[in-house]
Coordinates of N, CA and C in Angstrom, one line a residue:
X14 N 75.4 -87.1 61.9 CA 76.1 -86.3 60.9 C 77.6 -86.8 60.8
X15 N 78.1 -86.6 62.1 CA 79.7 -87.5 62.1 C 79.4 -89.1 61.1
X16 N 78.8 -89.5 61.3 CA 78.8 -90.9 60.6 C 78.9 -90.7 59.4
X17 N 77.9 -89.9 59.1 CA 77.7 -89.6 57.3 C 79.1 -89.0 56.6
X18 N 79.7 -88.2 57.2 CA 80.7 -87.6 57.1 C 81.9 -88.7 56.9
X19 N 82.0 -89.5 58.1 CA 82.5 -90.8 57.8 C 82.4 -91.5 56.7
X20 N 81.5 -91.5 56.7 CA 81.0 -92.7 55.4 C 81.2 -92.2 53.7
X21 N 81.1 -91.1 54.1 CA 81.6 -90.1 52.9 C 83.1 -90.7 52.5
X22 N 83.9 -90.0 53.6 CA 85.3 -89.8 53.2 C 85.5 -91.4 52.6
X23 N 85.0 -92.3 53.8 CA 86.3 -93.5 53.1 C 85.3 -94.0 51.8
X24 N 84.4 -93.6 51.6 CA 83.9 -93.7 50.1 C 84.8 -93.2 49.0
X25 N 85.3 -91.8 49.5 CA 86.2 -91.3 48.8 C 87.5 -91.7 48.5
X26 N 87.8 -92.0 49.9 CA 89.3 -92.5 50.0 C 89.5 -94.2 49.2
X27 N 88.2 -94.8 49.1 CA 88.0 -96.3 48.1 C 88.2 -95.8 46.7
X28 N 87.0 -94.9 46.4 CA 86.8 -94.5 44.8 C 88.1 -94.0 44.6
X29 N 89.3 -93.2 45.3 CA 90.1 -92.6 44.3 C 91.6 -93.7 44.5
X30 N 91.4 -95.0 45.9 CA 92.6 -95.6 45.4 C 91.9 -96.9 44.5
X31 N 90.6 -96.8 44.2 CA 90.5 -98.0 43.1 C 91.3 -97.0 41.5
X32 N 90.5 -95.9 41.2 CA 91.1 -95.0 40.6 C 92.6 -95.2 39.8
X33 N 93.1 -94.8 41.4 CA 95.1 -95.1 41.3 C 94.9 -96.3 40.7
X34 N 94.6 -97.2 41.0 CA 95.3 -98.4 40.7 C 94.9 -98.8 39.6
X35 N 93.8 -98.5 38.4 CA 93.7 -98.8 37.1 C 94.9 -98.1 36.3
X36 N 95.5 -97.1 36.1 CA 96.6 -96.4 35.3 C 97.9 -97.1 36.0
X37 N 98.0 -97.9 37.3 CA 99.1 -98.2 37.5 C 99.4 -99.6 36.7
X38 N 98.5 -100.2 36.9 CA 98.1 -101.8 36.3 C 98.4 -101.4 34.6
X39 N 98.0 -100.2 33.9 CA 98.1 -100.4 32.7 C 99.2 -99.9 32.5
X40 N 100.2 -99.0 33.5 CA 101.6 -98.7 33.8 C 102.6 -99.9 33.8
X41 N 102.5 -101.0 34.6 CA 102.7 -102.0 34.7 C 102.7 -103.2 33.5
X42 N 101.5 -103.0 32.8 CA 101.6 -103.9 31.4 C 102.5 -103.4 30.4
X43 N 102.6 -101.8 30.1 CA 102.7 -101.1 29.2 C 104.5 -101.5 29.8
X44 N 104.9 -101.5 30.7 CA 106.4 -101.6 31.2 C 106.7 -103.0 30.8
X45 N 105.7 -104.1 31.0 CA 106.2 -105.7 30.6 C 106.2 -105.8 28.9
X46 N 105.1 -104.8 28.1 CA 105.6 -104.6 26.7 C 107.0 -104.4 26.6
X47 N 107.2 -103.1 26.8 CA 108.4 -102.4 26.3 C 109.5 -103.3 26.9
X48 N 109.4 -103.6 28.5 CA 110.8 -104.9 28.8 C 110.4 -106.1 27.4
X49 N 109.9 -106.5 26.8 CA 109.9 -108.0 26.1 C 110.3 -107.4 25.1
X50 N 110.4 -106.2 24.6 CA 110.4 -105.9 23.1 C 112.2 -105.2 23.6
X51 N 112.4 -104.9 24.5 CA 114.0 -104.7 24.4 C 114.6 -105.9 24.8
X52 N 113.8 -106.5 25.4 CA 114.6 -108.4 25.6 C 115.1 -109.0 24.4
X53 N 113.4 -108.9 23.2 CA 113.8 -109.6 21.8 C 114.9 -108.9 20.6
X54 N 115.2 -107.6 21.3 CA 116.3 -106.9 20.1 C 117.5 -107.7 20.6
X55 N 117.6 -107.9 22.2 CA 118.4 -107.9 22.6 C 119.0 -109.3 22.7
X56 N 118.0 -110.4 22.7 CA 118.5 -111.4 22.0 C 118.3 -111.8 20.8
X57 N 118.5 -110.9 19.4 CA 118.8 -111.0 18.5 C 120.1 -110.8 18.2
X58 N 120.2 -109.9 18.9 CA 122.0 -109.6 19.2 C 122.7 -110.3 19.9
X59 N 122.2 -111.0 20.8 CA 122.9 -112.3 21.6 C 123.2 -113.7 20.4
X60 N 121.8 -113.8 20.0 CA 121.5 -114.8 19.0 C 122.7 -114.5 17.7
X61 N 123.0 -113.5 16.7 CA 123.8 -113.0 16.1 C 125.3 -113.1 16.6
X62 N 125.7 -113.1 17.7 CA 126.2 -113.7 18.3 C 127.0 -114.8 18.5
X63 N 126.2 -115.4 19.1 CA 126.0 -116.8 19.4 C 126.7 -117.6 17.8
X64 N 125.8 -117.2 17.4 CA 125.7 -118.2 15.9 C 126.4 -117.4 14.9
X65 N 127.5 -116.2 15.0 CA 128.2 -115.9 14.0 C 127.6 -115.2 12.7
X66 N 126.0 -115.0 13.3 CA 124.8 -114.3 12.4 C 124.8 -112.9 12.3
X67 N 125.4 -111.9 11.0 CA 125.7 -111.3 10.7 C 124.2 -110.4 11.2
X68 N 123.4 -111.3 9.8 CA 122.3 -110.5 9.4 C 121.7 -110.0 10.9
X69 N 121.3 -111.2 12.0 CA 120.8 -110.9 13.2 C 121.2 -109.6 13.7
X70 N 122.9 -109.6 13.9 CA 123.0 -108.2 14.4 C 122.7 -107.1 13.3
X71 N 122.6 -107.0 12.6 CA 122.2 -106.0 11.6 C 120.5 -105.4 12.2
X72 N 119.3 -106.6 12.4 CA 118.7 -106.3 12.5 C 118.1 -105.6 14.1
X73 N 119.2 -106.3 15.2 CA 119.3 -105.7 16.3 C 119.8 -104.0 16.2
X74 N 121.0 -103.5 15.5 CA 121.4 -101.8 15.2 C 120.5 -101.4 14.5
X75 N 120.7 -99.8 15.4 CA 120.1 -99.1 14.7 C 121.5 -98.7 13.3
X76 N 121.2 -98.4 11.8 CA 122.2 -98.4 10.8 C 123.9 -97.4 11.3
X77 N 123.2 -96.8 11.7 CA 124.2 -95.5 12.1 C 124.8 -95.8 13.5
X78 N 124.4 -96.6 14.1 CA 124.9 -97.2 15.6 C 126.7 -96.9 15.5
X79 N 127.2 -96.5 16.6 CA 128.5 -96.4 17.0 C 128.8 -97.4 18.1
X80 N 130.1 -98.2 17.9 CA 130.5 -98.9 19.4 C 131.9 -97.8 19.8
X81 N 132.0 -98.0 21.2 CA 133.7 -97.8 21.6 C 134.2 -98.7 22.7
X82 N 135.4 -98.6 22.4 CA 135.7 -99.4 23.6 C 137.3 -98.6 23.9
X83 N 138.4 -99.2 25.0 CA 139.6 -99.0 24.7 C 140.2 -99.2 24.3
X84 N 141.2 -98.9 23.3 CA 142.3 -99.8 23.0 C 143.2 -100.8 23.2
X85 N 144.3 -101.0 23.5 CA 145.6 -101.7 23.9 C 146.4 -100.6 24.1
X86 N 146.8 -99.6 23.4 CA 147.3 -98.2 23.6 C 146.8 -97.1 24.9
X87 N 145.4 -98.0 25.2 CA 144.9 -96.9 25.7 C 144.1 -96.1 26.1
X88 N 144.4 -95.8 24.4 CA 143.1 -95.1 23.7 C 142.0 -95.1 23.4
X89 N 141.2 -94.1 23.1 CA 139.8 -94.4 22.8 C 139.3 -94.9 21.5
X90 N 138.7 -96.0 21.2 CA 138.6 -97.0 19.6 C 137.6 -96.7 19.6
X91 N 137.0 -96.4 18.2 CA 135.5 -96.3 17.5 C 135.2 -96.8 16.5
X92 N 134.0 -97.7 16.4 CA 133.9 -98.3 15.1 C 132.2 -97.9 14.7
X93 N 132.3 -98.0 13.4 CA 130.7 -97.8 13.0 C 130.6 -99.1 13.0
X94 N 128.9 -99.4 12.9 CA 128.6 -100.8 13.4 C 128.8 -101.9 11.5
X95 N 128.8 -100.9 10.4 CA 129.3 -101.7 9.5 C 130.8 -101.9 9.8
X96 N 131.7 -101.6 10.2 CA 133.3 -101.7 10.2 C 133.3 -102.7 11.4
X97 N 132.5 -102.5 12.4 CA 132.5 -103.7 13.3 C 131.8 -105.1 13.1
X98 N 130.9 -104.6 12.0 CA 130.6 -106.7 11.3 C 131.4 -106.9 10.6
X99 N 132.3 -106.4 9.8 CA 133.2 -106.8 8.8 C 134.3 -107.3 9.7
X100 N 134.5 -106.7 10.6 CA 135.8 -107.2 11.7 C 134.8 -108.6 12.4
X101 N 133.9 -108.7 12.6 CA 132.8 -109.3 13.5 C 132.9 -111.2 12.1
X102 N 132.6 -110.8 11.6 CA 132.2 -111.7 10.1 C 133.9 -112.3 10.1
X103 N 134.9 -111.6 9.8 CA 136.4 -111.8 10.0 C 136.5 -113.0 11.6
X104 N 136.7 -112.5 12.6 CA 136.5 -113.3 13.3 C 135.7 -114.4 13.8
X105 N 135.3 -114.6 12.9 CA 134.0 -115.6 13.5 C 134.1 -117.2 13.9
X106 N 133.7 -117.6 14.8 CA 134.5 -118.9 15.3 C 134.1 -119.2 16.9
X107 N 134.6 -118.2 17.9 CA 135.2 -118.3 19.5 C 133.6 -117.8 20.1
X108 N 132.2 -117.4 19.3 CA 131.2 -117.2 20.1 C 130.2 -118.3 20.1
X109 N 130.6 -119.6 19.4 CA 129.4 -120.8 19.7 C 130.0 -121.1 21.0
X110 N 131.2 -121.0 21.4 CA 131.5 -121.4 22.5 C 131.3 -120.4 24.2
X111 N 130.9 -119.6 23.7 CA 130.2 -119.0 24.8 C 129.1 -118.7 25.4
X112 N 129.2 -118.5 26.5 CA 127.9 -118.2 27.5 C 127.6 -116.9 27.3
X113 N 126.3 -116.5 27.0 CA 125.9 -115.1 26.8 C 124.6 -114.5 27.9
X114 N 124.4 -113.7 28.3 CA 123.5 -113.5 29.3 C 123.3 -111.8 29.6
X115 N 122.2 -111.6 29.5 CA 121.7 -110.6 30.1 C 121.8 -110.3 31.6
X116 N 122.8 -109.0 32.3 CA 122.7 -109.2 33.8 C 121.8 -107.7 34.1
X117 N 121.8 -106.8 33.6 CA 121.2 -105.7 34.0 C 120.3 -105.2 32.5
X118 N 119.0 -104.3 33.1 CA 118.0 -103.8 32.1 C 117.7 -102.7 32.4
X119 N 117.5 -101.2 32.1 CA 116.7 -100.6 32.8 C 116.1 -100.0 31.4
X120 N 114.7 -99.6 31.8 CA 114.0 -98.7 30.6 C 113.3 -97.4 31.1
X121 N 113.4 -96.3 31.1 CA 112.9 -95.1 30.9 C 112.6 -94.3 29.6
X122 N 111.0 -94.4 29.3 CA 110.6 -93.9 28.8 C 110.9 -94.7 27.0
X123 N 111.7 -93.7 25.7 CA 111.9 -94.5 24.5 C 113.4 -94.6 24.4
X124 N 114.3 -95.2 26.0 CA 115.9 -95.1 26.5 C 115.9 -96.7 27.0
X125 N 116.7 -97.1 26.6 CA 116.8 -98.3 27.6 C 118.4 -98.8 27.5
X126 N 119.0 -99.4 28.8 CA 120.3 -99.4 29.0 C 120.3 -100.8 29.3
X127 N 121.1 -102.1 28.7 CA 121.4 -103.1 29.0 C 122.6 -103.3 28.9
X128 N 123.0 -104.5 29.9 CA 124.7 -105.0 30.4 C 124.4 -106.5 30.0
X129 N 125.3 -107.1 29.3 CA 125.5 -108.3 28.8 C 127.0 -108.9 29.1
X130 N 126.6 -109.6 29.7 CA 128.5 -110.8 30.1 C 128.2 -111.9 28.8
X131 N 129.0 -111.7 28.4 CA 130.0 -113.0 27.7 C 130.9 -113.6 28.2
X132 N 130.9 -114.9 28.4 CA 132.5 -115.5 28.8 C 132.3 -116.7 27.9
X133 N 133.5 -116.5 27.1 CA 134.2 -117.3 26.0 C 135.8 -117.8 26.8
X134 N 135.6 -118.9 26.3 CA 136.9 -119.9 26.3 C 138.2 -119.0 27.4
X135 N 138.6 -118.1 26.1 CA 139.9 -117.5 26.2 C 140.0 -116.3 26.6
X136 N 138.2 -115.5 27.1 CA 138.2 -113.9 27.2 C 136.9 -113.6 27.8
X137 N 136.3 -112.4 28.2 CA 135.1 -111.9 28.4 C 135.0 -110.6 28.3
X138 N 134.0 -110.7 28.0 CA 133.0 -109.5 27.6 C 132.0 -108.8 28.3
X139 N 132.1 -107.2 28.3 CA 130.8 -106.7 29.1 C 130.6 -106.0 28.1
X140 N 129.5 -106.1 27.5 CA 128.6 -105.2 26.8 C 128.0 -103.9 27.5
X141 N 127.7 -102.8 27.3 CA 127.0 -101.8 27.7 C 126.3 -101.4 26.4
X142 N 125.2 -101.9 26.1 CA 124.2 -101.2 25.0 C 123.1 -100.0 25.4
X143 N 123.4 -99.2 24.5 CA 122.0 -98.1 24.8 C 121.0 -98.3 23.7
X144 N 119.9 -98.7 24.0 CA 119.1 -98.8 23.0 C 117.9 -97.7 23.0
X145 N 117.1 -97.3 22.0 CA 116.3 -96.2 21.5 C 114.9 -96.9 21.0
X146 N 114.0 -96.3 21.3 CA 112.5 -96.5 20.7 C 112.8 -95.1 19.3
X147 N 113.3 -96.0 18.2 CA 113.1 -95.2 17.1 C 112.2 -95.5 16.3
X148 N 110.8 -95.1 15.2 CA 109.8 -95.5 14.6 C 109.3 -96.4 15.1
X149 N 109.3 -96.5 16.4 CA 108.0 -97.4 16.8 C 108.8 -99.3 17.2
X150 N 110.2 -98.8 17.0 CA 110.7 -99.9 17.6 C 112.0 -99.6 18.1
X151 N 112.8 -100.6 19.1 CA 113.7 -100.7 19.7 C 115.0 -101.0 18.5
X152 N 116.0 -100.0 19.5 CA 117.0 -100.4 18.4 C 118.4 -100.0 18.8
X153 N 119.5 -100.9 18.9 CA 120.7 -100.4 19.5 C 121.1 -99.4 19.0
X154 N 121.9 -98.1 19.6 CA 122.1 -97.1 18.8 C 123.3 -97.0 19.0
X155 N 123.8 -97.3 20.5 CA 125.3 -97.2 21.0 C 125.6 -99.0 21.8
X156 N 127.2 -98.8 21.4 CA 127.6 -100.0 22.6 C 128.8 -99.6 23.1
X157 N 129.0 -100.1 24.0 CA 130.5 -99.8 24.3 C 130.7 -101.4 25.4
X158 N 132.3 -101.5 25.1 CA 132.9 -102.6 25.9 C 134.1 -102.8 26.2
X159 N 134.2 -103.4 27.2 CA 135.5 -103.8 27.8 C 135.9 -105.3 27.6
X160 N 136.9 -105.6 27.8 CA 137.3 -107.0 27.6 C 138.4 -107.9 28.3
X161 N 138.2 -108.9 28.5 CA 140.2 -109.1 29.2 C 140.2 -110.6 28.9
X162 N 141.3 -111.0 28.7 CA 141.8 -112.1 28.3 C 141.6 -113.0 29.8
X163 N 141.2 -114.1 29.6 CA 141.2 -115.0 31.1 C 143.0 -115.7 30.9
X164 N 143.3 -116.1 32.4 CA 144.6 -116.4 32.3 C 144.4 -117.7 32.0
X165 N 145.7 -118.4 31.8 CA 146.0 -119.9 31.2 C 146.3 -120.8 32.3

């Protein structure tokens, strides 16, 4: 009877970690979707970028997207993300010459937080993007950044 009893349990204890591990596996795919689909917003926005491509970042924001960063003063600076292409479009020139890169990703749930270094010629950049699962797709909603001049 001990044997049967035995033979029971780890029957059980097999059927319910095969069990576990089918929803983890499809936990795990479902996580390499949603990481590739915030990679590709996110280098659209790199790409945009890169190449002084207006339209790209356009299609990386969400329309209503806010950035901030600090000032020079100090202070706290806000741009909507149209007032920051028109300034973006204005400057355009000093980002073919930079290195752009993805250093941090995290996603929970339809939230995801990515950190991007830029280093250009004369300056760098840390991005802090929050991005959103809105209608069924990814989409910058917020950025904020820092910056500092490299010395000479």
């Amino acid at each position: 009877m001990k044997r049967v009893a035995y033979l029971a349990a780890v029957m059980l204890l097999t059927a319910a970690a095969a069990f576990a591990q089918k929803p983890a596996a499809k936990q795990d795919e479902a996580a390499k979707t949603e990481e590739a689909a915030v990679r590709a917003v996110v280098e659209t926005y790199l790409r945009g970028l890169k190449h002084n491509d207006v339209e790209s970042l356009k299609q990386a924001f969400w329309p209503e997207a806010k950035l901030f960063f600090v000032k020079r003063d100090g202070q706290l600076g806000q741009l909507t993300q149209t007032q920051w292409l028109a300034g973006f479009a204005a400057s355009a020139g000093k980002e073919e010459q930079g290195s752009l890169r993805i250093t941090a990703l995290d996603i929970t749930g339809d939230a995801a937080s990515v950190k991007v270094f830029e280093d250009y010629p004369t300056s760098v950049y840390i991005d802090y993007l929050s991005l959103l699962k809105l209608d069924g797709h990814w989409k910058i909603v917020n950025k904020i950044y820092t910056s500092h001049n490299k010395q000479p």
